[in-house]
Coordinates of C-alpha atoms and ligand atoms in Angstrom, one line a residue:
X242 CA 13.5 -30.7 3.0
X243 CA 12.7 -28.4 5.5
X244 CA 11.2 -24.4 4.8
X245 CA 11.2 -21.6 7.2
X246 CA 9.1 -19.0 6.3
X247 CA 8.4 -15.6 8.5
X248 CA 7.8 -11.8 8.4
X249 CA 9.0 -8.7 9.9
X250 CA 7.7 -5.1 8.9
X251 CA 8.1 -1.6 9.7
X252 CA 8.9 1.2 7.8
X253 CA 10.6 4.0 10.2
X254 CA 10.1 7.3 10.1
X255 CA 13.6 8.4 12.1
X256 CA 12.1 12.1 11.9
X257 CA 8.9 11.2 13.6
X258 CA 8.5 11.3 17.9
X259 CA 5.7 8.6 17.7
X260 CA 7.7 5.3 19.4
X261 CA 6.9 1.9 17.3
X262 CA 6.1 -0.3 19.9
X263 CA 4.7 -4.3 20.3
X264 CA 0.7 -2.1 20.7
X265 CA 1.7 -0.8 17.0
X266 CA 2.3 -4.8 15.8
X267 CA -0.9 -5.8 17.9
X268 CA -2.9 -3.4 16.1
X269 CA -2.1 -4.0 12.5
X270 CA -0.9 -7.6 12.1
X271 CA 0.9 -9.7 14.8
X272 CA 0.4 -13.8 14.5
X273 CA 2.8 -16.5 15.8
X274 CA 2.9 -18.9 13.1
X275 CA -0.4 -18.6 11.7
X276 CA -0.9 -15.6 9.4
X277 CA -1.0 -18.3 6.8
X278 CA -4.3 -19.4 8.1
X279 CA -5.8 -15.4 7.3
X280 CA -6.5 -13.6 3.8
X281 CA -3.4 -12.5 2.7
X282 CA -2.1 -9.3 2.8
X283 CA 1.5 -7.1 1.1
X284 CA 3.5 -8.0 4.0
X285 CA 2.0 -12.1 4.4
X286 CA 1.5 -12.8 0.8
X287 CA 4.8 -14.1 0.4
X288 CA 4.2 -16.5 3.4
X289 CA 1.0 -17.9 2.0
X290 CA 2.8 -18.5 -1.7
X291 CA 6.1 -20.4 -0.1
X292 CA 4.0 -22.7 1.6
X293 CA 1.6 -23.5 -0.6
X294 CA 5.0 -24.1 -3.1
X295 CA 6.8 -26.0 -0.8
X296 CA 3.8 -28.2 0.3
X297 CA 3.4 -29.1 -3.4
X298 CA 6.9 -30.5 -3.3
X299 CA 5.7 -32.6 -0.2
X300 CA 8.9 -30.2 2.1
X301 CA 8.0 -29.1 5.7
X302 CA 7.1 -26.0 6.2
X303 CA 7.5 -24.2 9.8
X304 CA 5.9 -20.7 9.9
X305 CA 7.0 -18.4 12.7
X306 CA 6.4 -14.7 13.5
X307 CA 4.2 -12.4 10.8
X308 CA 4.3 -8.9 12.6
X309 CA 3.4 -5.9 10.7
X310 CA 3.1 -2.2 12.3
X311 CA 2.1 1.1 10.4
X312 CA 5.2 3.1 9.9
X313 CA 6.1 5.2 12.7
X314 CA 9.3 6.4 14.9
X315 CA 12.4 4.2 16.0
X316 CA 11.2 0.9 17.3
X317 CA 11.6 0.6 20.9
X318 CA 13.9 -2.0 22.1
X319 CA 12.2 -4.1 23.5
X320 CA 10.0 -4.7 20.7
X321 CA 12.7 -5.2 18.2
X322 CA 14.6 -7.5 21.0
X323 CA 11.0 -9.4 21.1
X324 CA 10.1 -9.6 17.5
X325 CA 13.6 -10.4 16.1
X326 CA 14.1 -13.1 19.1
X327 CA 11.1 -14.8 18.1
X328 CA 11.7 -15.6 14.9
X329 CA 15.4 -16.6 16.2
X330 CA 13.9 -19.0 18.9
X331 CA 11.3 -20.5 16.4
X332 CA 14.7 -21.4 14.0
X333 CA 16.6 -22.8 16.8
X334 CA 13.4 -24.4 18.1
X335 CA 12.4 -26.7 15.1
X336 CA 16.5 -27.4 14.4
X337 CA 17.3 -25.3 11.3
X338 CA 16.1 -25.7 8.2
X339 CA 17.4 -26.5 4.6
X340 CA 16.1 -23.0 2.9
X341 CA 14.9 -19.8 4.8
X342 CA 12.9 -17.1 3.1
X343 CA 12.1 -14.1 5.0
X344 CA 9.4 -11.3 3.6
X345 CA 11.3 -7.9 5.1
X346 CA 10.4 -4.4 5.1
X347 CA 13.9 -3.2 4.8
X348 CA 14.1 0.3 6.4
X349 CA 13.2 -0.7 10.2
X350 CA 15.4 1.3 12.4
X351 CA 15.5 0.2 16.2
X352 CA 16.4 2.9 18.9
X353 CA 19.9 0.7 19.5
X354 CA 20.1 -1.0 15.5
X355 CA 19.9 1.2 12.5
X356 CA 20.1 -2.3 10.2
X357 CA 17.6 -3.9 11.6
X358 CA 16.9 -6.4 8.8
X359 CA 20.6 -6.9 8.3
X360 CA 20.4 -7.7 11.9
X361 CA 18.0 -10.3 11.5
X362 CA 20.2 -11.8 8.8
X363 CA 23.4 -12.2 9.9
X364 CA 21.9 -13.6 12.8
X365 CA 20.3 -15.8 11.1
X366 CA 23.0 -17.0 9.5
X367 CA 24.9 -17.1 12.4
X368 CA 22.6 -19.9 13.7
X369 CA 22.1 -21.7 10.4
X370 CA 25.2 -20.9 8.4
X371 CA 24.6 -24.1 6.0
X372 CA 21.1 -22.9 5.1
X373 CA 20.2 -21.0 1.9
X374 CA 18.8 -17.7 2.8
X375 CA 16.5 -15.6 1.0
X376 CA 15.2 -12.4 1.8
X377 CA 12.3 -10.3 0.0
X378 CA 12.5 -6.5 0.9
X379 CA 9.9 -3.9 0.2
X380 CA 11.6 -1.4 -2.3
X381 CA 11.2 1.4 0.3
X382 CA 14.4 -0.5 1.9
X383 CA 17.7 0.7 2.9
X384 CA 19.8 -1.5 1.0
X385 CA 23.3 -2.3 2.8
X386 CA 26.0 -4.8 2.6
X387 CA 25.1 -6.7 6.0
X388 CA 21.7 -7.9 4.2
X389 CA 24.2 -9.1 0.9
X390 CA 26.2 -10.7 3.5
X391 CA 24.3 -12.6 5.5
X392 CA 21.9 -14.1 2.5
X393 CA 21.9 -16.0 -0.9
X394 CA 19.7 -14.4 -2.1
X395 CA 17.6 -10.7 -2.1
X396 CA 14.7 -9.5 -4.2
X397 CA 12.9 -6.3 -4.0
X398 CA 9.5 -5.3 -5.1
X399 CA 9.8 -3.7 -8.2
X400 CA 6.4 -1.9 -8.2
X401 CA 4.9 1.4 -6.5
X402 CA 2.5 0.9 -5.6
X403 CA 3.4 -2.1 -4.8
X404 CA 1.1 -4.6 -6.4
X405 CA 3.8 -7.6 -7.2
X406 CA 4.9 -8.9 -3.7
X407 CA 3.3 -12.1 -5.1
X408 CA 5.3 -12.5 -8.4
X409 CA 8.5 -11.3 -6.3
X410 CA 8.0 -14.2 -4.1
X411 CA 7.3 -17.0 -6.4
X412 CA 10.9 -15.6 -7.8
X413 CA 12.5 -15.5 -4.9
X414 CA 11.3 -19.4 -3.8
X415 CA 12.5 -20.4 -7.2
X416 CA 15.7 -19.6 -6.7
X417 CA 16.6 -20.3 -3.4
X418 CA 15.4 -24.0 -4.2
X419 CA 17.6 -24.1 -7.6
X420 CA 20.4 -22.5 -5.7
X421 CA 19.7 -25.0 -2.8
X422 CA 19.9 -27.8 -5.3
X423 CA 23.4 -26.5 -6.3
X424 CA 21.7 -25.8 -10.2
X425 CA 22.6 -21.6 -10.1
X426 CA 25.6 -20.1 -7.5
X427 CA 24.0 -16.2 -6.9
X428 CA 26.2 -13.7 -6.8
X429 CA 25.0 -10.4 -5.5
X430 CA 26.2 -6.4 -6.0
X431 CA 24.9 -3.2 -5.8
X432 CA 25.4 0.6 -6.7
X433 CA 24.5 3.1 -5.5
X434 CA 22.9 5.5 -7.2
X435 CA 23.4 9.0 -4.8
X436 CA 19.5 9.6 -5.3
X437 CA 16.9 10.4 -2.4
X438 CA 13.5 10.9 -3.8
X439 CA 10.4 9.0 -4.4
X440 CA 9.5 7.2 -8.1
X441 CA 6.2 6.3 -8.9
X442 CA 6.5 3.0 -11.5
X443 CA 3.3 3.4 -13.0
X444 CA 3.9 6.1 -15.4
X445 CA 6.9 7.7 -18.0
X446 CA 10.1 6.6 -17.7
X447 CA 10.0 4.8 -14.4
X448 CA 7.8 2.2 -16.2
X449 CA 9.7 2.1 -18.6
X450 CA 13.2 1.3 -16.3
X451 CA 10.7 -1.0 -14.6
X452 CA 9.9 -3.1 -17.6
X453 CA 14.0 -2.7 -18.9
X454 CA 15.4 -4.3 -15.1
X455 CA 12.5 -7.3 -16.2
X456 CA 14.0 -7.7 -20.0
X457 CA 17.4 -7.4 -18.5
X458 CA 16.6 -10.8 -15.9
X459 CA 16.3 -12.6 -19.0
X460 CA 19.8 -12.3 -20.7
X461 CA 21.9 -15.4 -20.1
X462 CA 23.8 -15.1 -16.5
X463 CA 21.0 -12.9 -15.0
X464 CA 19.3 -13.7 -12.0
X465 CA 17.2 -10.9 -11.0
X466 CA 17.1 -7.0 -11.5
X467 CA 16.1 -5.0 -8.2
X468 CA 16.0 -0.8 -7.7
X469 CA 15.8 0.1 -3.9
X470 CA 14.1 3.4 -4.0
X471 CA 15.2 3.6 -0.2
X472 CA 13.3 5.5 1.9
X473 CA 13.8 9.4 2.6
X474 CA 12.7 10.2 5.8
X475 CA 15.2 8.4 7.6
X476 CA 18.5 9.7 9.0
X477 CA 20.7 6.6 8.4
X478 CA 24.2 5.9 6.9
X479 CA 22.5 3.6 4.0
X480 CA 19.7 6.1 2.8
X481 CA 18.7 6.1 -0.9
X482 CA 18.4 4.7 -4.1
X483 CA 20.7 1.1 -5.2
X484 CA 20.6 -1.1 -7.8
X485 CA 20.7 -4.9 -7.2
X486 CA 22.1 -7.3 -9.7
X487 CA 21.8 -10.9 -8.8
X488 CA 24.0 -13.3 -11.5
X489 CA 24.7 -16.8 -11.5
X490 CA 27.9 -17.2 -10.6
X491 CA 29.6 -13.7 -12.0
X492 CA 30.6 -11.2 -9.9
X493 CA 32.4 -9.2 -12.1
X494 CA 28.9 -8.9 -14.5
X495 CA 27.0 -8.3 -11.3
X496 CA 28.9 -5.0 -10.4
X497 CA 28.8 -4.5 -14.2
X498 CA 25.7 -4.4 -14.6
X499 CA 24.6 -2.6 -11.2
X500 CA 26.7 0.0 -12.0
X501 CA 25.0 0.4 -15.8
X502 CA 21.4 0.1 -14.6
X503 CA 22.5 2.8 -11.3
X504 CA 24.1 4.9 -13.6
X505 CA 21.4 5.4 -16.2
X506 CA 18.3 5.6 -13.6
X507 CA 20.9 8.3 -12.3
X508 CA 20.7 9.9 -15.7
X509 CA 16.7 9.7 -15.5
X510 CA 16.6 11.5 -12.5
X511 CA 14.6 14.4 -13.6
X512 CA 12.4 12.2 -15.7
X513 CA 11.3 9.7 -13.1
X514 CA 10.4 12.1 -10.6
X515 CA 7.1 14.0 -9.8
X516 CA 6.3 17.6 -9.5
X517 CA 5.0 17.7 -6.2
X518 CA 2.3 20.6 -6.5
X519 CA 2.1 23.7 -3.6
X520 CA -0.9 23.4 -1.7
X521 CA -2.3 27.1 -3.0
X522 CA -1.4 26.2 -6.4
X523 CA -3.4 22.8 -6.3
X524 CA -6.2 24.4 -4.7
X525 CA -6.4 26.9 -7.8
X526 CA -6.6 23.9 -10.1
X527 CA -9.1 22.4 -8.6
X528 CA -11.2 25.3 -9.5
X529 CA -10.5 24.8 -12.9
X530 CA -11.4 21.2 -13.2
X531 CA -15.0 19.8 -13.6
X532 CA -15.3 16.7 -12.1
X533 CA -13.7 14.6 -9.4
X534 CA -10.1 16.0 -8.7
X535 CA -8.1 14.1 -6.0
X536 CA -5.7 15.7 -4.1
X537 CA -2.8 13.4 -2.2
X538 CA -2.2 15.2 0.9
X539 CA 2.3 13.7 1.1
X540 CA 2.9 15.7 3.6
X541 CA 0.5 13.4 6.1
X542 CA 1.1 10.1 4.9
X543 CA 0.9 7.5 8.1
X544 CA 2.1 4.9 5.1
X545 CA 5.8 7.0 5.4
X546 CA 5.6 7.3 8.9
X547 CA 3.6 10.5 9.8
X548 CA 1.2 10.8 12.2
X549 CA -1.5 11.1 10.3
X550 CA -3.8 13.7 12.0
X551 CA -2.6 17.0 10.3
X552 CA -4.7 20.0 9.3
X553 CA -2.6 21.9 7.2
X554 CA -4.1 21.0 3.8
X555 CA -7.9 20.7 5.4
X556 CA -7.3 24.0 6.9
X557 CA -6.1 25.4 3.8
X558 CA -9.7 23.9 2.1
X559 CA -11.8 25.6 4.4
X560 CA -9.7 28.8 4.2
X561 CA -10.7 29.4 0.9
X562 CA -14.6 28.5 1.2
X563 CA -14.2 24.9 -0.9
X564 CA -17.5 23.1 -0.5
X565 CA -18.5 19.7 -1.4
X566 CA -15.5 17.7 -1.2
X567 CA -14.2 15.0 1.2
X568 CA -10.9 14.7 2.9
X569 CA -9.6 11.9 5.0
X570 CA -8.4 9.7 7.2
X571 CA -7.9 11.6 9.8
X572 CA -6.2 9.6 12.6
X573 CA -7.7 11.0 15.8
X574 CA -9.0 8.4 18.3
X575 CA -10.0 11.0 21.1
X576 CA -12.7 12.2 18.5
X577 CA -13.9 8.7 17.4
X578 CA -14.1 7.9 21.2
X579 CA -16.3 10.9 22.1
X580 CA -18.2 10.6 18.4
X581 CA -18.8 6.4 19.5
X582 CA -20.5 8.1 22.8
X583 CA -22.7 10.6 21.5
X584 CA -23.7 8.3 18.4
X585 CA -25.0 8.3 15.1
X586 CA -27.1 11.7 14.1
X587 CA -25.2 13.6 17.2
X588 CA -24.1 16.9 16.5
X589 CA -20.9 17.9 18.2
X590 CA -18.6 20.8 18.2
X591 CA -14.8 18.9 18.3
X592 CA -11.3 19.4 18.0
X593 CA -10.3 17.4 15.5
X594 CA -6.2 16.4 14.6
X595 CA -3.4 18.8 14.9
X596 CA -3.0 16.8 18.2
X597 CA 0.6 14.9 18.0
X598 CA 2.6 17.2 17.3
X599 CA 4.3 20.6 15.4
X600 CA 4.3 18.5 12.4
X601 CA 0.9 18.2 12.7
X602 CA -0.5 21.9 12.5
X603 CA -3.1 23.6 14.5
X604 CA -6.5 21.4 15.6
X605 CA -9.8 22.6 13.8
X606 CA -12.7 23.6 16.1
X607 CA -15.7 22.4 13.8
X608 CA -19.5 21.6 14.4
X609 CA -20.1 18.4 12.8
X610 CA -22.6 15.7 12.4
X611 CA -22.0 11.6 13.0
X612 CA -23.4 10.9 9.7
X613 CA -22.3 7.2 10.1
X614 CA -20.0 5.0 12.4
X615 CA -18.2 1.9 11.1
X616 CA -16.2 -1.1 13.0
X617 CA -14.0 -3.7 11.6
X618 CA -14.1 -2.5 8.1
X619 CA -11.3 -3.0 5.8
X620 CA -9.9 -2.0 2.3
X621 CA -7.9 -3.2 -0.5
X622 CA -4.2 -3.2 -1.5
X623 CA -4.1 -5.1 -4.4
X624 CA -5.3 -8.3 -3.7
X625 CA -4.6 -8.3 0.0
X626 CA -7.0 -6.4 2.4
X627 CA -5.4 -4.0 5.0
X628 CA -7.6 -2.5 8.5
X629 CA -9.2 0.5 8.8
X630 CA -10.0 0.5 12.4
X631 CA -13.2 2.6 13.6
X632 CA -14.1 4.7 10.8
X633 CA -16.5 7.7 11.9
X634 CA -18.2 10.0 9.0
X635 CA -18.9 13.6 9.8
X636 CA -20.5 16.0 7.9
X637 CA -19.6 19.5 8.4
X638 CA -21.5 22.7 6.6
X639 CA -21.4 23.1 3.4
X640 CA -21.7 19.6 2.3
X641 CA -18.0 18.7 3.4
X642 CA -17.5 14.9 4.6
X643 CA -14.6 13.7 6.8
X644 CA -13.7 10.5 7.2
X645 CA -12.0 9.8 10.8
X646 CA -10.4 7.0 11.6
X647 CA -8.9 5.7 15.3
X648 CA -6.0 3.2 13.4
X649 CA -2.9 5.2 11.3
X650 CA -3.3 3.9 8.1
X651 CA -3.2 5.5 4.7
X652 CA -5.7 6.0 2.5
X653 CA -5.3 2.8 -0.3
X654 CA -8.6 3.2 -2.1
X655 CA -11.9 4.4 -2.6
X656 CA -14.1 2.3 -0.6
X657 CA -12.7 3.7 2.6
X658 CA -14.6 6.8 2.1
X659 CA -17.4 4.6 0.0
X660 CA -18.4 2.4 2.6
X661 CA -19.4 4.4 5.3
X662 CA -21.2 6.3 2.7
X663 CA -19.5 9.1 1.4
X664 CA -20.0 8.6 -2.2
X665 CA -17.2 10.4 -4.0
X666 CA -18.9 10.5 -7.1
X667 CA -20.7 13.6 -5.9
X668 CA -18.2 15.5 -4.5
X669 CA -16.1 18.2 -6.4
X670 CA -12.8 17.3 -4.9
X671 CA -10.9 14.3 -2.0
X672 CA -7.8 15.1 -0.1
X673 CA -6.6 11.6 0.7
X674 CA -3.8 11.0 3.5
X675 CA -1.4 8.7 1.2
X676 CA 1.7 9.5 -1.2
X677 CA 1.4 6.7 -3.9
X678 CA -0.4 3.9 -3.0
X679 CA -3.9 5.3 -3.6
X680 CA -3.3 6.0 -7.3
X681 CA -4.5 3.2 -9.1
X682 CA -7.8 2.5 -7.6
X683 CA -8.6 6.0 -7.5
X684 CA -7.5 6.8 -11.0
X685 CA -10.3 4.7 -11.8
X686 CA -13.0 7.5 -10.3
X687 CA -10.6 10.3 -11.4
X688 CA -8.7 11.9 -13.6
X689 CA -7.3 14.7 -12.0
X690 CA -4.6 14.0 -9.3
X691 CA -2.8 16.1 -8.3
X692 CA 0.7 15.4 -5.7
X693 CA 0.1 18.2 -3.0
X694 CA 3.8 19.3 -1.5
X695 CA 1.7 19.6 2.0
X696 CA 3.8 20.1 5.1
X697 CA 4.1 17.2 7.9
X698 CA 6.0 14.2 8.7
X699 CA 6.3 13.0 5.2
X700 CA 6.9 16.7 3.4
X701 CA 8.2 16.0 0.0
X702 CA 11.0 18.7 -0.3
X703 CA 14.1 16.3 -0.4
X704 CA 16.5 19.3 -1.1
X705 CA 15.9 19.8 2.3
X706 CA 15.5 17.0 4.3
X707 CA 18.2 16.7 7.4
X708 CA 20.5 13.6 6.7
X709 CA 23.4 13.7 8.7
X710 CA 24.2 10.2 9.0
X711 CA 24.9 9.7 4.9
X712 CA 28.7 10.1 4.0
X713 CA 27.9 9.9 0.3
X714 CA 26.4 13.5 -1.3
X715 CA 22.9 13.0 -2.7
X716 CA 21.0 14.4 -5.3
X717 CA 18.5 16.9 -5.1
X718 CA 21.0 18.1 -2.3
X719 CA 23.6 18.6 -4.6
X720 CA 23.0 19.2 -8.3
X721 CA 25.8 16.7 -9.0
X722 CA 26.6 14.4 -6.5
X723 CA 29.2 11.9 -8.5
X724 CA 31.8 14.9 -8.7
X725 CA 31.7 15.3 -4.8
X726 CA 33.7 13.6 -2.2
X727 CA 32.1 11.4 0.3
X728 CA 32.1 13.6 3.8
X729 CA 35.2 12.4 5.9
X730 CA 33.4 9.3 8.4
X731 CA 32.5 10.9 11.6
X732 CA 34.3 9.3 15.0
Ligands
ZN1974 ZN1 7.0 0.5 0.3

């Protein structure tokens, strides 16, 4: 018995002017067949559970591409070309194999393919059209009927944050090898549930749905119970929320039951959804609260694609005379450059963010100390340990402590301010560039979060956002988008 095993991940930001090219892979994840031999991490833990699985059953295991980039803008060509080539060569190379499990992002859009994973599928099975083919998507996918074609089998993370990539795989391996062994037949179907938004599962009635599509995988027939939340700043046909029902040889109960589970998280739409909180308003509450209050600045989240280096809710901060808090990562590797030359205890007047663009807002002229540089540090998702790049601490009047970075990546938990020495304990309030993920660890310091609407790449107003490329009407666009007709398909 043979095993394929690989991973491809971007999340694209269609909205966002930054290119994802092969330097964005090189400077987050890239390995040719050997992530497995590093810590894990969201995207590789998959890879490191299939083999250890299939190595227990004494199968051969052949690991090709890992590649993970921060989200960004559409994916050049020839990095897609490259990437998705690799993984086909390293197929063809080793002569197929019996069962192929892929660990996908799901929304990577390419400058010339908006399916990029479905891409990789059908091509896939293209080349190995005997093969059983699995595929485990990030939930922040866009789910679409290439993917269902081309594979036996797909399962989505059902947490955000997303802290069960691990269980989702040891599902996903299960399967394929029962399915490969002719014991279950999956059927696959999906609804979709005209929805763009974001749903933290966590909390309310999203945990609850959460722990309902779990009960509902163990009723007699049922594979496995998957919500794509889909992922809203992208300006493609497939966009937003879908239900996946996996059944063992049932269509009919698959669309059945897709449809029942789409329909009711339809009806929970205002429930599982978060007030997202204006910045001035947030600001006001802050002065209200004793304590730690931490304040997730969505609107700037590199995690969703944006760059990563705006000002707005840091300008807003200083505006109104806040002291003693601590806001970061603030992507901005001219800064960190000239911060690496002058060194620790320097003090500098810079120009710090508001560099990459509009969405960005205006840079801040500050006077600020290097209170402290760092190098290689990293910190935790879950189990897995993601980079931080060079982290640089600066200290501006007023007891006020940045944390600058020279890698996008969003802020996942408290020891990326901690460890350079910024102890959060002692600060009245931290702005945090992240929209979800940070949540759990830093509910642990805090009790007051608070979802700040702040403007950027990743603003949270979904009423709004510009998606011309879905047919289907969407709610919060339209109050009720079952009783409208799908726009005419464009020539
Ligand atoms: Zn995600």
């Amino acid at each position: 018995m043979k095993l394929f095993i690989a991973t491809l991940s971007t999340e694209t930001n269609t909205f966002c002017t930054m290119p994802t090219a092969m330097s964005g892979f090189e400077e987050y994840f890239l390995r040719h067949g050997t992530a497995t031999q590093d810590p894990p991490n969201l995207m590789t833990e998959a890879l490191h559970i299939w083999r250890a699985r299939a190595e227990d059953l004494g199968w051969e295991v052949v690991e090709s591409l890992a590649a993970i980039a921060e989200p960004a803008g559409l994916t050049t060509r020839a990095c897609y070309d490259a990437l998705s080539g690799e993984i086909l060569a390293d197929l063809a190379a080793c002569g197929g194999a019996d069962i192929i499990l892929l660990q996908l992002h799901g929304a990577m859009v390419a400058e010339h393919i908006e399916d990029c994973e479905g891409d990789i599928l059908a091509r896939v099975r293209a080349q190995c059209p005997q093969a059983t083919i699995g595929v485990s998507l990030d939930l922040h996918c866009h789910l679409t009927e290439k993917m269902l074609d081309a594979s036996d089998l797909a399962i989505l993370f059902k947490e955000y944050p997303h802290d069960d990539a691990g269980p989702c795989a040891v599902a996903l391996f299960d399967l394929a090898h029962k399915a490969h062994q002719g014991l279950i037949s999956p059927r696959m179907a999906m609804y979709d549930t005209r929805m763009v938004n974001l749903y933290l599962t966590k909390t309310g009635a999203m945990q609850d749905f959460v722990s309902d599509m779990t009960a509902l995988e163990a009723q007699p027939g049922v594979l496995s119970v998957s919500l794509s939340h889909g992922f809203p700043w992208a300006d493609v046909a497939d966009v937003g929320a879908r239900m996946l029902v996996v059944t063992d040889g049932n269509q009919a109960l698959a669309e059945g039951l897709a449809q029942q589970m789409g329909q009711r998280f339809f009806d929970l739409r205002n429930a599982v959804t978060t007030r997202y909180v204006p910045i001035t308003e947030a600001l006001t509450a802050i002065d209200q609260t004793a304590g730690l209050s931490v304040l997730a600045d969505m609107g700037d989240n590199s995690g969703g694609g944006a760059p990563g280096d705006a000002t707005h809710l840091l300008s807003a901060m200083l505006d109104r005379g806040m002291t003693n808090f601590a806001s970061g990562i603030i992507w901005d590797p001219g800064v960190v450059r000239i911060c690496q030359d002058a060194g620790i205890g320097s003090q500098l007047v810079i120009r710090l963010g508001g560099k990459t663009g509009v969405v960005s807002g205006t840079p801040l002229d500050v006077a600020a100390k290097v209170m402290n540089i760092c190098v290689g540090m990293g910190q935790h998702l879950g189990e897995g340990e993601e980079p931080l790049g060079t982290l640089v601490w600066l200290r501006l009047a007023n007891d006020i402590d940045l944390l600058v970075n020279d890698l996008r990546v969003q802020v996942y938990h408290p020891e990326a301010f901690e460890q350079v020495g910024i102890r959060l304990s002692e600060k009245s309030a931290v702005a945090v560039k992240s929209l979800f993920h940070f949540y759990g660890p830093f509910s642990q310091i805090s009790n007051h979060i608070v979802q700040v609407a702040s403007p950027g790449g990743t603003q949270p107003e979904f009423r709004n956002i510009q998606l011309k490329k879905r047919r289907v009407p969407f709610w919060p666009a339209v109050d009720q988008p079952f009783d409208e007709e799908p726009a005419a398909c464009l020539t």
